[in-house]
XYZ file of C-alpha atoms in Angstrom:
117
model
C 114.487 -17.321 -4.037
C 111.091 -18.882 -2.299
C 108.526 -20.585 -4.461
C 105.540 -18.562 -3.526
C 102.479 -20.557 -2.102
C 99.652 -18.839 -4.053
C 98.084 -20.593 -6.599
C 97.736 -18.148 -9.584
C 94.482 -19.972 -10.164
C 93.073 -19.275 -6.863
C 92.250 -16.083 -4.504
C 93.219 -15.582 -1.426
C 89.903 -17.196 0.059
C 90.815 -20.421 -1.820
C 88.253 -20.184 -3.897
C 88.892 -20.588 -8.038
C 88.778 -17.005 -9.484
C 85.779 -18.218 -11.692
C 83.982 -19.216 -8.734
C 83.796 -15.712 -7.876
C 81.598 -13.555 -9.764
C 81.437 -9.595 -9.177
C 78.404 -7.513 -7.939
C 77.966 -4.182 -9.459
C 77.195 -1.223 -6.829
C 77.012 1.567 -9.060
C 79.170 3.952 -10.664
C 81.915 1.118 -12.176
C 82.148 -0.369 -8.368
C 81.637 -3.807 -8.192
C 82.563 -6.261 -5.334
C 82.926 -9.845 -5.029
C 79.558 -11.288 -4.364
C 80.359 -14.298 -2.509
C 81.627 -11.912 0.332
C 78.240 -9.834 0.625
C 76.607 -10.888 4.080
C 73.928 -7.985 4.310
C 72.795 -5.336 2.237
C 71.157 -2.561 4.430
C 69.278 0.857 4.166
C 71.592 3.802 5.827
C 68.619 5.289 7.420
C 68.409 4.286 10.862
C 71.114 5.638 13.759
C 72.457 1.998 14.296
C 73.275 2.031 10.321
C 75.282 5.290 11.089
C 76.900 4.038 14.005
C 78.028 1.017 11.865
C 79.408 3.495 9.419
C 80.823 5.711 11.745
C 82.175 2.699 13.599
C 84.014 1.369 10.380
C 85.287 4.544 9.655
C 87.172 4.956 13.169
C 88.055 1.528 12.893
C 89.179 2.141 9.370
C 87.531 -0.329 7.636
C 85.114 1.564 5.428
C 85.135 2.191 1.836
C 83.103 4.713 0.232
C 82.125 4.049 -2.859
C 79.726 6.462 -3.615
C 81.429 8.890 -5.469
C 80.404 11.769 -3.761
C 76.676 11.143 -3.791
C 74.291 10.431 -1.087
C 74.706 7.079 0.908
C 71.595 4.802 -0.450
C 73.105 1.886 0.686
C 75.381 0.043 3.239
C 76.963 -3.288 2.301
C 78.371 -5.556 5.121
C 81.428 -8.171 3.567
C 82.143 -11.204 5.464
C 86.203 -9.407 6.335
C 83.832 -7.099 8.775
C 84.435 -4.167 6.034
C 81.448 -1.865 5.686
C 80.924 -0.655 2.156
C 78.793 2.374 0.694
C 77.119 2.439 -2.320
C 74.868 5.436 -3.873
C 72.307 3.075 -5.080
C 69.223 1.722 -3.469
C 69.884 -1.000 -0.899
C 66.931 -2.987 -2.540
C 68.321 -2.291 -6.341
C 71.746 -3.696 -5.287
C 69.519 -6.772 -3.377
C 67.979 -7.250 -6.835
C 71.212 -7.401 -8.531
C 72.374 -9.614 -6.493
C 69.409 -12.049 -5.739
C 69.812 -12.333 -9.720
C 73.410 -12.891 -10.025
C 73.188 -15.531 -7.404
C 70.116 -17.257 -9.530
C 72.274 -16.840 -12.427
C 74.843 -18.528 -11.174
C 72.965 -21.199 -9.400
C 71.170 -22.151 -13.270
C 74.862 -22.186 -14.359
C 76.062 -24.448 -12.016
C 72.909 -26.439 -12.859
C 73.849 -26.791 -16.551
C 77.452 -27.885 -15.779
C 76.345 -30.744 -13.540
C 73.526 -31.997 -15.761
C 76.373 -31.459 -18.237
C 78.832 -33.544 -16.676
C 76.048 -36.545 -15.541
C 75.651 -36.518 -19.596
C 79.188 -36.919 -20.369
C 79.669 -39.598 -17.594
C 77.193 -41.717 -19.458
């Protein structure tokens, strides 16, 4: 039998799974925010064509539960993703998980330079 060559530590992107931190886009959806390139409004016909697009092309999830579309979330594998809450509630989340994050990262290093002394 093969020794497989993923490191349980690790996703598929390389990336350490703590390194990755999940974006919440309603309803108990979340997605990993590190792959969020754009977080649109659905109201405009080149929106819909993106979504229709995606769906022909089969790479759009629906995760709106049944509710209206509020939101359209663009990851960097070219999936399209809707959510049924507000484009600019889901940019707030995420603007403050990513400033979160950043103040983490912060600590750790200033951290670390301690430690090294």
């Amino acid at each position: 039998m093969a020794a497989s060559n993923i490191n349980p530590g690790k996703s598929l992107s390389g990336k350490a799974k703590s390194d990755q931190h999940l974006l919440n886009i309603g309803f108990g959806s979340t997605l990993v925010a590190e792959r969020v390139v754009a977080i649109l409004s659905p109201n405009s016909a080149p929106m819909k064509r993106l979504k229709d697009d995606a769906k022909e092309d089969q790479r759009l999830v629906d995760a709106t539960h049944g509710r209206r579309t509020r939101s359209i979330i663009v990851l960097d594998s070219n999936h399209i993703v809707l959510s049924a809450i507000q484009a600019e509630t889901v940019s707030h989340r995420y603007e403050a998980l990513t400033e979160h994050n950043k103040k983490n990262k912060d600590a750790v290093q200033v951290l670390l330079e301690n430690e090294q002394d």
